PDB file of C-alpha atoms and ligand atoms in Angstrom:
ATOM      1  CA  MET A1213      73.600  76.260  82.948  1.00 36.00           C
ATOM      2  CA  GLU A1214      76.509  74.177  83.900  1.00 47.00           C
ATOM      3  CA  MET A1215      79.918  74.172  82.702  1.00 56.00           C
ATOM      4  CA  ASN A1216      82.558  71.388  83.356  1.00 77.00           C
ATOM      5  CA  GLY A1217      80.342  70.230  86.295  1.00 89.00           C
ATOM      6  CA  PHE A1218      80.399  73.582  88.013  1.00 96.00           C
ATOM      7  CA  ASP A1219      76.935  75.524  88.744  1.00 96.00           C
ATOM      8  CA  ASP A1220      76.388  79.228  87.695  1.00 96.00           C
ATOM      9  CA  ASN A1221      77.286  80.348  91.198  1.00 97.00           C
ATOM     10  CA  GLN A1222      80.356  78.351  91.410  1.00 97.00           C
ATOM     11  CA  LEU A1223      81.418  79.680  88.033  1.00 97.00           C
ATOM     12  CA  GLU A1224      80.985  83.369  89.323  1.00 97.00           C
ATOM     13  CA  ARG A1225      83.005  82.651  92.315  1.00 97.00           C
ATOM     14  CA  LEU A1226      85.780  81.083  90.201  1.00 97.00           C
ATOM     15  CA  ARG A1227      85.723  84.185  87.757  1.00 96.00           C
ATOM     16  CA  SER A1228      86.443  86.438  90.665  1.00 97.00           C
ATOM     17  CA  CYS A1229      87.784  84.278  93.392  1.00 97.00           C
ATOM     18  CA  ARG A1230      87.819  85.468  97.083  1.00 97.00           C
ATOM     19  CA  GLU A1231      87.201  82.255  98.345  1.00 97.00           C
ATOM     20  CA  CYS A1232      90.227  82.016 100.861  1.00 98.00           C
ATOM     21  CA  PRO A1233      91.196  84.923 103.148  1.00 98.00           C
ATOM     22  CA  ARG A1234      93.554  86.396 100.296  1.00 98.00           C
ATOM     23  CA  ALA A1235      90.548  87.361  98.709  1.00 97.00           C
ATOM     24  CA  CYS A1236      92.364  88.220  95.721  1.00 96.00           C
ATOM     25  CA  GLY A1237      89.680  88.438  93.212  1.00 97.00           C
ATOM     26  CA  ALA A1238      91.531  86.788  90.658  1.00 96.00           C
ATOM     27  CA  ASN A1239      89.899  84.517  87.634  1.00 96.00           C
ATOM     28  CA  ARG A1240      90.743  81.268  88.205  1.00 96.00           C
ATOM     29  CA  PHE A1241      90.460  80.534  84.597  1.00 95.00           C
ATOM     30  CA  GLU A1242      93.237  82.840  84.042  1.00 94.00           C
ATOM     31  CA  SER A1243      95.962  84.083  86.288  1.00 78.00           C
ATOM     32  CA  GLY A1244      94.716  81.931  89.363  1.00 77.00           C
ATOM     33  CA  GLY A1245      95.537  84.711  91.872  1.00 93.00           C
ATOM     34  CA  TYR A1246      97.792  84.299  95.033  1.00 96.00           C
ATOM     35  CA  CYS A1247      97.434  80.513  94.873  1.00 95.00           C
ATOM     36  CA  LYS A1248      98.165  80.273  91.024  1.00 93.00           C
ATOM     37  CA  SER A1249      95.653  77.422  90.771  1.00 95.00           C
ATOM     38  CA  PRO A1250      93.425  76.627  88.119  1.00 95.00           C
ATOM     39  CA  PRO A1251      89.441  75.909  89.308  1.00 96.00           C
ATOM     40  CA  VAL A1252      90.352  72.360  89.817  1.00 96.00           C
ATOM     41  CA  PRO A1253      93.762  72.555  91.470  1.00 96.00           C
ATOM     42  CA  LYS A1254      96.273  70.461  89.995  1.00 96.00           C
ATOM     43  CA  LEU A1255      96.727  66.756  91.542  1.00 97.00           C
ATOM     44  CA  ALA A1256      99.839  65.884  93.033  1.00 96.00           C
ATOM     45  CA  SER A1257      99.148  62.627  93.904  1.00 97.00           C
ATOM     46  CA  ALA A1258      96.084  60.055  95.213  1.00 98.00           C
ATOM     47  CA  ASN A1259      97.336  57.399  97.564  1.00 98.00           C
ATOM     48  CA  LEU A1260      96.772  55.556 100.314  1.00 98.00           C
ATOM     49  CA  HIS A1261      98.498  56.733 103.177  1.00 97.00           C
ATOM     50  CA  HIS A1262      99.791  54.899 106.347  1.00 97.00           C
ATOM     51  CA  GLY A1263     101.483  58.048 107.858  1.00 94.00           C
ATOM     52  CA  GLU A1264      98.533  60.031 109.402  1.00 95.00           C
ATOM     53  CA  GLU A1265      97.562  59.866 112.875  1.00 96.00           C
ATOM     54  CA  PRO A1266      96.211  56.213 114.099  1.00 96.00           C
ATOM     55  CA  PRO A1267      92.438  56.956 113.614  1.00 97.00           C
ATOM     56  CA  ILE A1268      92.799  58.467 110.209  1.00 98.00           C
ATOM     57  CA  SER A1269      95.259  55.686 108.905  1.00 97.00           C
ATOM     58  CA  GLY A1270      93.840  53.229 110.542  1.00 97.00           C
ATOM     59  CA  LEU A1271      94.820  49.687 109.252  1.00 96.00           C
ATOM     60  CA  ARG A1272      94.294  50.482 105.520  1.00 97.00           C
ATOM     61  CA  GLY A1273      94.988  53.648 105.048  1.00 98.00           C
ATOM     62  CA  SER A1274      93.784  57.305 104.438  1.00 98.00           C
ATOM     63  CA  GLY A1275      92.902  58.186 100.690  1.00 98.00           C
ATOM     64  CA  THR A1276      95.097  61.366 100.548  1.00 98.00           C
ATOM     65  CA  ILE A1277      94.516  63.489  97.652  1.00 98.00           C
ATOM     66  CA  PHE A1278      97.406  66.116  97.623  1.00 97.00           C
ATOM     67  CA  PHE A1279      96.680  69.372  95.541  1.00 96.00           C
ATOM     68  CA  ALA A1280      99.291  71.461  94.269  1.00 96.00           C
ATOM     69  CA  GLY A1281      99.601  74.931  94.976  1.00 95.00           C
ATOM     70  CA  CYS A1282      98.732  76.565  98.333  1.00 96.00           C
ATOM     71  CA  ASN A1283      97.260  79.872  99.812  1.00 96.00           C
ATOM     72  CA  LEU A1284     100.450  80.280 102.094  1.00 96.00           C
ATOM     73  CA  SER A1285     103.996  80.815 101.219  1.00 94.00           C
ATOM     74  CA  CYS A1286     105.746  79.059 104.357  1.00 95.00           C
ATOM     75  CA  ILE A1287     109.291  79.375 104.208  1.00 93.00           C
ATOM     76  CA  PHE A1288     110.032  76.102 105.676  1.00 94.00           C
ATOM     77  CA  CYS A1289     107.303  74.006 103.842  1.00 93.00           C
ATOM     78  CA  GLN A1290     108.411  70.301 103.599  1.00 90.00           C
ATOM     79  CA  ASN A1291     106.068  69.878 100.573  1.00 89.00           C
ATOM     80  CA  TYR A1292     107.643  72.829  98.626  1.00 89.00           C
ATOM     81  CA  PRO A1293     107.821  71.270  95.156  1.00 90.00           C
ATOM     82  CA  ILE A1294     104.072  70.716  95.522  1.00 92.00           C
ATOM     83  CA  SER A1295     102.819  73.701  97.102  1.00 89.00           C
ATOM     84  CA  GLN A1296     105.519  76.454  95.808  1.00 87.00           C
ATOM     85  CA  LEU A1297     106.651  74.784  92.495  1.00 88.00           C
ATOM     86  CA  ARG A1298     103.024  73.307  91.813  1.00 90.00           C
ATOM     87  CA  HIS A1299     104.300  69.938  90.694  1.00 93.00           C
ATOM     88  CA  GLY A1300     101.171  67.971  89.767  1.00 95.00           C
ATOM     89  CA  ARG A1301      98.776  67.208  86.769  1.00 96.00           C
ATOM     90  CA  GLU A1302      95.721  69.120  85.484  1.00 95.00           C
ATOM     91  CA  ILE A1303      92.737  67.334  86.342  1.00 96.00           C
ATOM     92  CA  THR A1304      88.802  67.749  85.455  1.00 96.00           C
ATOM     93  CA  LEU A1305      86.027  67.642  88.177  1.00 96.00           C
ATOM     94  CA  GLU A1306      85.214  64.232  86.974  1.00 96.00           C
ATOM     95  CA  GLN A1307      88.587  62.974  87.156  1.00 97.00           C
ATOM     96  CA  LEU A1308      88.589  64.216  90.811  1.00 98.00           C
ATOM     97  CA  VAL A1309      85.607  62.076  91.683  1.00 98.00           C
ATOM     98  CA  GLU A1310      87.195  58.958  89.852  1.00 98.00           C
ATOM     99  CA  ALA A1311      90.194  59.484  92.171  1.00 98.00           C
ATOM    100  CA  MET A1312      87.984  59.453  95.400  1.00 98.00           C
ATOM    101  CA  LEU A1313      86.050  56.610  94.407  1.00 98.00           C
ATOM    102  CA  LYS A1314      89.007  54.622  93.132  1.00 98.00           C
ATOM    103  CA  LEU A1315      90.423  55.216  96.611  1.00 98.00           C
ATOM    104  CA  GLN A1316      87.422  53.792  98.264  1.00 98.00           C
ATOM    105  CA  ASP A1317      87.577  50.639  96.291  1.00 98.00           C
ATOM    106  CA  ARG A1318      91.262  50.256  97.675  1.00 98.00           C
ATOM    107  CA  GLY A1319      89.820  50.216 101.055  1.00 98.00           C
ATOM    108  CA  ALA A1320      90.579  53.870 102.386  1.00 98.00           C
ATOM    109  CA  HIS A1321      89.168  54.789 105.410  1.00 98.00           C
ATOM    110  CA  ASN A1322      88.450  58.185 104.585  1.00 98.00           C
ATOM    111  CA  ILE A1323      89.271  60.976 101.530  1.00 98.00           C
ATOM    112  CA  ASN A1324      91.685  63.265 102.821  1.00 98.00           C
ATOM    113  CA  PHE A1325      92.283  66.386 101.061  1.00 98.00           C
ATOM    114  CA  VAL A1326      95.580  67.882 101.842  1.00 97.00           C
ATOM    115  CA  THR A1327      95.874  71.411 101.402  1.00 96.00           C
ATOM    116  CA  PRO A1328      92.403  72.172 100.055  1.00 98.00           C
ATOM    117  CA  SER A1329      92.028  75.835 100.800  1.00 98.00           C
ATOM    118  CA  HIS A1330      92.067  76.477  97.161  1.00 97.00           C
ATOM    119  CA  ALA A1331      90.239  73.781  96.105  1.00 98.00           C
ATOM    120  CA  THR A1332      86.822  74.586  97.968  1.00 98.00           C
ATOM    121  CA  ILE A1333      84.925  75.366  95.073  1.00 98.00           C
ATOM    122  CA  ALA A1334      86.126  72.210  93.370  1.00 98.00           C
ATOM    123  CA  LEU A1335      85.231  70.361  96.315  1.00 98.00           C
ATOM    124  CA  GLU A1336      81.512  71.777  96.788  1.00 98.00           C
ATOM    125  CA  ALA A1337      80.978  70.313  93.122  1.00 98.00           C
ATOM    126  CA  ALA A1338      82.939  67.057  93.372  1.00 98.00           C
ATOM    127  CA  ILE A1339      81.857  65.733  96.694  1.00 98.00           C
ATOM    128  CA  PRO A1340      78.092  65.484  96.011  1.00 98.00           C
ATOM    129  CA  LEU A1341      79.023  63.769  92.811  1.00 97.00           C
ATOM    130  CA  ALA A1342      81.271  61.490  94.473  1.00 98.00           C
ATOM    131  CA  ARG A1343      78.285  60.529  97.126  1.00 98.00           C
ATOM    132  CA  ASP A1344      75.747  60.367  94.212  1.00 97.00           C
ATOM    133  CA  GLY A1345      78.298  57.710  92.692  1.00 98.00           C
ATOM    134  CA  GLY A1346      78.531  55.638  95.901  1.00 98.00           C
ATOM    135  CA  LEU A1347      81.097  57.359  98.087  1.00 98.00           C
ATOM    136  CA  ARG A1348      80.589  56.265 101.644  1.00 98.00           C
ATOM    137  CA  ILE A1349      83.442  57.055 103.788  1.00 98.00           C
ATOM    138  CA  PRO A1350      84.189  60.422 105.522  1.00 98.00           C
ATOM    139  CA  ILE A1351      85.768  63.300 104.111  1.00 98.00           C
ATOM    140  CA  VAL A1352      88.686  64.719 106.199  1.00 98.00           C
ATOM    141  CA  TYR A1353      89.717  68.330 105.527  1.00 98.00           C
ATOM    142  CA  ASN A1354      93.284  68.773 105.960  1.00 98.00           C
ATOM    143  CA  SER A1355      94.512  72.070 105.672  1.00 98.00           C
ATOM    144  CA  SER A1356      96.920  74.627 107.023  1.00 98.00           C
ATOM    145  CA  GLY A1357      94.108  76.396 109.044  1.00 98.00           C
ATOM    146  CA  TYR A1358      94.500  79.509 107.290  1.00 98.00           C
ATOM    147  CA  ASP A1359      90.665  79.375 106.081  1.00 98.00           C
ATOM    148  CA  SER A1360      88.056  81.904 106.060  1.00 98.00           C
ATOM    149  CA  VAL A1361      84.777  81.201 107.850  1.00 98.00           C
ATOM    150  CA  GLY A1362      82.736  81.895 104.605  1.00 98.00           C
ATOM    151  CA  GLN A1363      84.609  79.122 102.759  1.00 98.00           C
ATOM    152  CA  LEU A1364      84.178  76.961 105.743  1.00 98.00           C
ATOM    153  CA  ARG A1365      80.399  77.566 106.157  1.00 98.00           C
ATOM    154  CA  ARG A1366      80.107  76.608 102.144  1.00 98.00           C
ATOM    155  CA  MET A1367      81.857  73.202 103.129  1.00 98.00           C
ATOM    156  CA  LYS A1368      79.289  72.532 105.921  1.00 98.00           C
ATOM    157  CA  GLY A1369      77.606  68.977 105.595  1.00 98.00           C
ATOM    158  CA  LEU A1370      80.127  68.101 103.197  1.00 98.00           C
ATOM    159  CA  VAL A1371      83.402  67.414 105.539  1.00 98.00           C
ATOM    160  CA  ASP A1372      83.081  65.187 108.308  1.00 98.00           C
ATOM    161  CA  ILE A1373      86.661  65.642 109.877  1.00 98.00           C
ATOM    162  CA  TYR A1374      88.426  68.801 109.884  1.00 98.00           C
ATOM    163  CA  MET A1375      92.256  68.342 110.370  1.00 98.00           C
ATOM    164  CA  PRO A1376      93.529  71.932 110.471  1.00 98.00           C
ATOM    165  CA  ASP A1377      96.629  73.180 111.736  1.00 98.00           C
ATOM    166  CA  ILE A1378      97.423  75.755 114.324  1.00 98.00           C
ATOM    167  CA  ARG A1379     100.668  77.692 113.493  1.00 98.00           C
ATOM    168  CA  TYR A1380     101.325  80.659 114.863  1.00 98.00           C
ATOM    169  CA  ARG A1381      99.886  82.817 117.721  1.00 97.00           C
ATOM    170  CA  ARG A1382     101.855  86.196 116.713  1.00 98.00           C
ATOM    171  CA  ASP A1383     101.453  88.500 113.526  1.00 98.00           C
ATOM    172  CA  ASP A1384     105.149  89.055 113.124  1.00 98.00           C
ATOM    173  CA  ILE A1385     105.964  85.490 113.185  1.00 97.00           C
ATOM    174  CA  ALA A1386     102.973  84.570 110.933  1.00 98.00           C
ATOM    175  CA  GLU A1387     104.304  87.230 108.350  1.00 98.00           C
ATOM    176  CA  LYS A1388     108.023  86.358 108.144  1.00 96.00           C
ATOM    177  CA  LEU A1389     107.295  82.545 107.901  1.00 97.00           C
ATOM    178  CA  SER A1390     104.377  82.337 105.909  1.00 97.00           C
ATOM    179  CA  ASN A1391     103.505  85.650 104.553  1.00 97.00           C
ATOM    180  CA  ALA A1392     100.050  85.766 106.452  1.00 98.00           C
ATOM    181  CA  PRO A1393     100.288  88.415 109.206  1.00 98.00           C
ATOM    182  CA  ASP A1394      96.678  87.724 109.776  1.00 98.00           C
ATOM    183  CA  TYR A1395      97.048  83.986 110.435  1.00 98.00           C
ATOM    184  CA  PRO A1396      96.486  83.835 114.022  1.00 98.00           C
ATOM    185  CA  GLU A1397      93.161  85.742 113.726  1.00 98.00           C
ATOM    186  CA  ILE A1398      92.159  84.047 110.541  1.00 98.00           C
ATOM    187  CA  ASN A1399      92.961  80.606 112.367  1.00 98.00           C
ATOM    188  CA  ARG A1400      91.132  81.569 115.418  1.00 98.00           C
ATOM    189  CA  ALA A1401      87.903  82.028 113.619  1.00 98.00           C
ATOM    190  CA  ALA A1402      88.557  79.042 111.376  1.00 98.00           C
ATOM    191  CA  LEU A1403      88.946  76.416 114.124  1.00 98.00           C
ATOM    192  CA  ILE A1404      85.659  77.831 116.109  1.00 98.00           C
ATOM    193  CA  GLU A1405      83.679  77.614 112.781  1.00 98.00           C
ATOM    194  CA  MET A1406      85.067  73.959 112.280  1.00 98.00           C
ATOM    195  CA  HIS A1407      84.300  72.923 116.044  1.00 98.00           C
ATOM    196  CA  ASP A1408      80.761  74.525 115.839  1.00 98.00           C
ATOM    197  CA  GLN A1409      80.049  72.435 112.728  1.00 98.00           C
ATOM    198  CA  VAL A1410      81.582  69.047 113.894  1.00 98.00           C
ATOM    199  CA  GLY A1411      82.395  69.098 117.407  1.00 98.00           C
ATOM    200  CA  GLU A1412      85.070  66.706 119.079  1.00 98.00           C
ATOM    201  CA  LEU A1413      86.447  63.808 117.372  1.00 98.00           C
ATOM    202  CA  ARG A1414      84.392  60.762 117.617  1.00 98.00           C
ATOM    203  CA  PHE A1415      85.395  57.276 116.402  1.00 98.00           C
ATOM    204  CA  ASP A1416      83.648  53.905 115.311  1.00 97.00           C
ATOM    205  CA  SER A1417      84.020  50.667 117.245  1.00 96.00           C
ATOM    206  CA  GLU A1418      87.575  49.925 115.800  1.00 95.00           C
ATOM    207  CA  GLY A1419      89.038  53.469 116.883  1.00 97.00           C
ATOM    208  CA  ILE A1420      88.643  54.778 113.420  1.00 98.00           C
ATOM    209  CA  ALA A1421      87.529  58.771 113.078  1.00 98.00           C
ATOM    210  CA  LYS A1422      84.187  59.338 112.027  1.00 98.00           C
ATOM    211  CA  LYS A1423      83.428  62.866 112.385  1.00 98.00           C
ATOM    212  CA  GLY A1424      85.114  65.808 114.383  1.00 98.00           C
ATOM    213  CA  LEU A1425      87.837  68.213 114.802  1.00 98.00           C
ATOM    214  CA  LEU A1426      91.588  66.997 115.068  1.00 98.00           C
ATOM    215  CA  VAL A1427      94.088  69.736 115.183  1.00 98.00           C
ATOM    216  CA  ARG A1428      97.693  69.706 114.319  1.00 98.00           C
ATOM    217  CA  HIS A1429     100.353  71.606 115.861  1.00 98.00           C
ATOM    218  CA  LEU A1430     104.016  71.749 114.636  1.00 98.00           C
ATOM    219  CA  VAL A1431     106.594  72.800 117.226  1.00 98.00           C
ATOM    220  CA  LEU A1432     108.935  75.490 115.701  1.00 98.00           C
ATOM    221  CA  PRO A1433     112.588  76.157 117.095  1.00 97.00           C
ATOM    222  CA  GLU A1434     112.710  78.738 119.615  1.00 96.00           C
ATOM    223  CA  ASN A1435     109.246  78.371 120.346  1.00 96.00           C
ATOM    224  CA  ARG A1436     108.135  80.231 117.368  1.00 97.00           C
ATOM    225  CA  ALA A1437     104.751  78.145 117.174  1.00 98.00           C
ATOM    226  CA  ASP A1438     104.065  79.703 120.757  1.00 98.00           C
ATOM    227  CA  THR A1439     103.032  75.904 121.807  1.00 98.00           C
ATOM    228  CA  GLU A1440     101.692  76.880 125.350  1.00 98.00           C
ATOM    229  CA  LEU A1441      99.627  79.613 123.993  1.00 98.00           C
ATOM    230  CA  ALA A1442      98.039  77.513 121.212  1.00 98.00           C
ATOM    231  CA  LEU A1443      97.017  74.783 123.674  1.00 98.00           C
ATOM    232  CA  ASP A1444      95.728  77.204 125.876  1.00 98.00           C
ATOM    233  CA  PHE A1445      93.485  78.583 123.335  1.00 98.00           C
ATOM    234  CA  LEU A1446      92.158  75.180 122.217  1.00 98.00           C
ATOM    235  CA  LYS A1447      91.340  74.227 125.721  1.00 98.00           C
ATOM    236  CA  ASN A1448      89.862  77.450 126.657  1.00 98.00           C
ATOM    237  CA  GLU A1449      88.451  78.563 123.240  1.00 98.00           C
ATOM    238  CA  ILE A1450      87.409  75.388 121.796  1.00 98.00           C
ATOM    239  CA  SER A1451      87.252  72.707 124.279  1.00 98.00           C
ATOM    240  CA  PRO A1452      89.091  70.984 127.031  1.00 98.00           C
ATOM    241  CA  ASP A1453      88.092  67.828 124.926  1.00 98.00           C
ATOM    242  CA  THR A1454      89.971  68.989 121.678  1.00 98.00           C
ATOM    243  CA  TRP A1455      91.901  65.959 120.063  1.00 98.00           C
ATOM    244  CA  VAL A1456      95.571  67.473 119.496  1.00 98.00           C
ATOM    245  CA  SER A1457      98.447  65.858 117.300  1.00 98.00           C
ATOM    246  CA  LEU A1458     101.553  67.685 118.559  1.00 98.00           C
ATOM    247  CA  MET A1459     104.467  67.201 115.819  1.00 97.00           C
ATOM    248  CA  ALA A1460     108.133  67.147 116.437  1.00 97.00           C
ATOM    249  CA  GLN A1461     109.112  66.559 112.756  1.00 95.00           C
ATOM    250  CA  TYR A1462     110.310  70.371 111.798  1.00 96.00           C
ATOM    251  CA  PHE A1463     113.324  70.165 109.951  1.00 94.00           C
ATOM    252  CA  PRO A1464     114.863  73.254 107.872  1.00 94.00           C
ATOM    253  CA  ALA A1465     113.463  72.749 104.081  1.00 91.00           C
ATOM    254  CA  TYR A1466     112.923  74.837 101.318  1.00 91.00           C
ATOM    255  CA  GLU A1467     114.356  78.776 102.344  1.00 91.00           C
ATOM    256  CA  ALA A1468     114.597  77.772 106.412  1.00 94.00           C
ATOM    257  CA  HIS A1469     118.401  77.187 105.934  1.00 92.00           C
ATOM    258  CA  ASP A1470     118.704  81.102 105.590  1.00 91.00           C
ATOM    259  CA  ILE A1471     116.670  82.063 108.412  1.00 91.00           C
ATOM    260  CA  PRO A1472     118.677  82.218 111.650  1.00 91.00           C
ATOM    261  CA  GLY A1473     117.024  79.795 114.397  1.00 91.00           C
ATOM    262  CA  MET A1474     114.910  78.186 111.831  1.00 95.00           C
ATOM    263  CA  ASP A1475     118.208  76.449 110.347  1.00 96.00           C
ATOM    264  CA  ARG A1476     117.806  73.278 112.567  1.00 96.00           C
ATOM    265  CA  LYS A1477     115.814  70.601 113.964  1.00 97.00           C
ATOM    266  CA  LEU A1478     114.401  70.911 117.431  1.00 97.00           C
ATOM    267  CA  THR A1479     116.463  70.389 120.523  1.00 97.00           C
ATOM    268  CA  ALA A1480     115.437  67.922 122.900  1.00 97.00           C
ATOM    269  CA  ASP A1481     115.114  70.380 125.581  1.00 97.00           C
ATOM    270  CA  GLU A1482     112.461  72.494 123.102  1.00 97.00           C
ATOM    271  CA  TRP A1483     110.724  69.125 122.620  1.00 97.00           C
ATOM    272  CA  ARG A1484     110.508  68.126 126.349  1.00 97.00           C
ATOM    273  CA  ARG A1485     108.893  71.610 127.046  1.00 98.00           C
ATOM    274  CA  ALA A1486     106.427  71.481 124.259  1.00 98.00           C
ATOM    275  CA  VAL A1487     105.329  68.152 125.714  1.00 97.00           C
ATOM    276  CA  GLY A1488     105.190  69.241 129.005  1.00 97.00           C
ATOM    277  CA  PHE A1489     102.759  72.018 128.129  1.00 97.00           C
ATOM    278  CA  PHE A1490     100.555  69.652 125.967  1.00 98.00           C
ATOM    279  CA  GLU A1491     100.644  67.069 129.014  1.00 97.00           C
ATOM    280  CA  ARG A1492      99.627  69.561 131.617  1.00 97.00           C
ATOM    281  CA  SER A1493      96.837  70.931 129.045  1.00 97.00           C
ATOM    282  CA  GLY A1494      94.849  67.907 129.373  1.00 97.00           C
ATOM    283  CA  LEU A1495      94.024  67.959 125.984  1.00 98.00           C
ATOM    284  CA  ASN A1496      93.171  64.618 124.111  1.00 98.00           C
ATOM    285  CA  GLY A1497      95.412  63.566 121.598  1.00 97.00           C
ATOM    286  CA  TRP A1498      99.058  62.146 120.604  1.00 95.00           C
ATOM    287  CA  HIS A1499     102.702  63.519 120.405  1.00 94.00           C
ATOM    288  CA  GLN A1500     105.314  62.225 118.171  1.00 89.00           C
ATOM    289  CA  ASN A1501     108.742  61.251 119.462  1.00 87.00           C
ATOM    290  CA  LEU A1502     111.688  63.470 118.591  1.00 84.00           C
TER     291      LEU A1502
HETATM  292  S1  SF4 B2212      91.827  80.433  96.355  1.00 79.61           S
HETATM  293 FE1  SF4 B2212      93.471  81.208  95.380  1.00 79.61          FE
HETATM  294  S2  SF4 B2212      92.425  82.830  93.928  1.00 79.61           S
HETATM  295 FE2  SF4 B2212      90.811  82.366  95.334  1.00 79.61          FE
HETATM  296  S3  SF4 B2212      91.243  83.997  97.077  1.00 79.61           S
HETATM  297 FE3  SF4 B2212      92.458  82.207  97.815  1.00 79.61          FE
HETATM  298  S4  SF4 B2212      94.759  82.568  96.631  1.00 79.61           S
HETATM  299 FE4  SF4 B2212      93.168  84.012  95.645  1.00 79.61          FE
END
């Protein structure tokens, strides 16, 4: 029996949700747990985005579908009106499928789900429907990297490109900045699972990403993101051919103004050191300019 496009198994998991690493057991038809999200998370936006990495945005743009809500509570979130205040509109699975097909019609190179970790049950149901409806472009799973191995395994074969963050290597920092002391351990297992599923990033003849893993790392003030350790992990435990996007765009947003050391942008010296680690690592990828 189906209800609103979900099958029985998906409905059962929605009624006692333990999908993401929070495993709160909440009824998504009622309170929605830590992420406070309904079965299909609210839609904050669905648009062509030209500011992602070159093989993701290409010339025509990435078809980003931005979900409201999040399973992390980062004190510096640059999208906090969407992630923490959950600004967005309620949608059905059918409308989610329509949004995907519409972005393909507008020329999107891919469908890029932003903050999907609390949306995986909806994606399990929606992606096959969209494929049946004619969706041909790759699916990008653009997450904070706080994903359980179980939920990623259920995404196997549905996701073409994983684009997770690698944020922290230290539990105390992950607790203080994102209320997730187990982030380093969860993230490590998630990245290994993602790489096992899709391998290194691969491109078509025009340089557009088709399949694989692309890891983002946001450098934080006072080396709170442990950039060198993060890059060492990618090189030694994922693959020396991993593609990485090193990001300089940190600025104090949301509650970060109140945390000493997080209340400023990176210094030129901090950024130079991070780029030095990246260049010495030999990993593939790009870095922003400060
Ligand atoms: S997806 Fe939401 S409700 Fe489900 S376990 Fe994670 S935080 Fe809890």
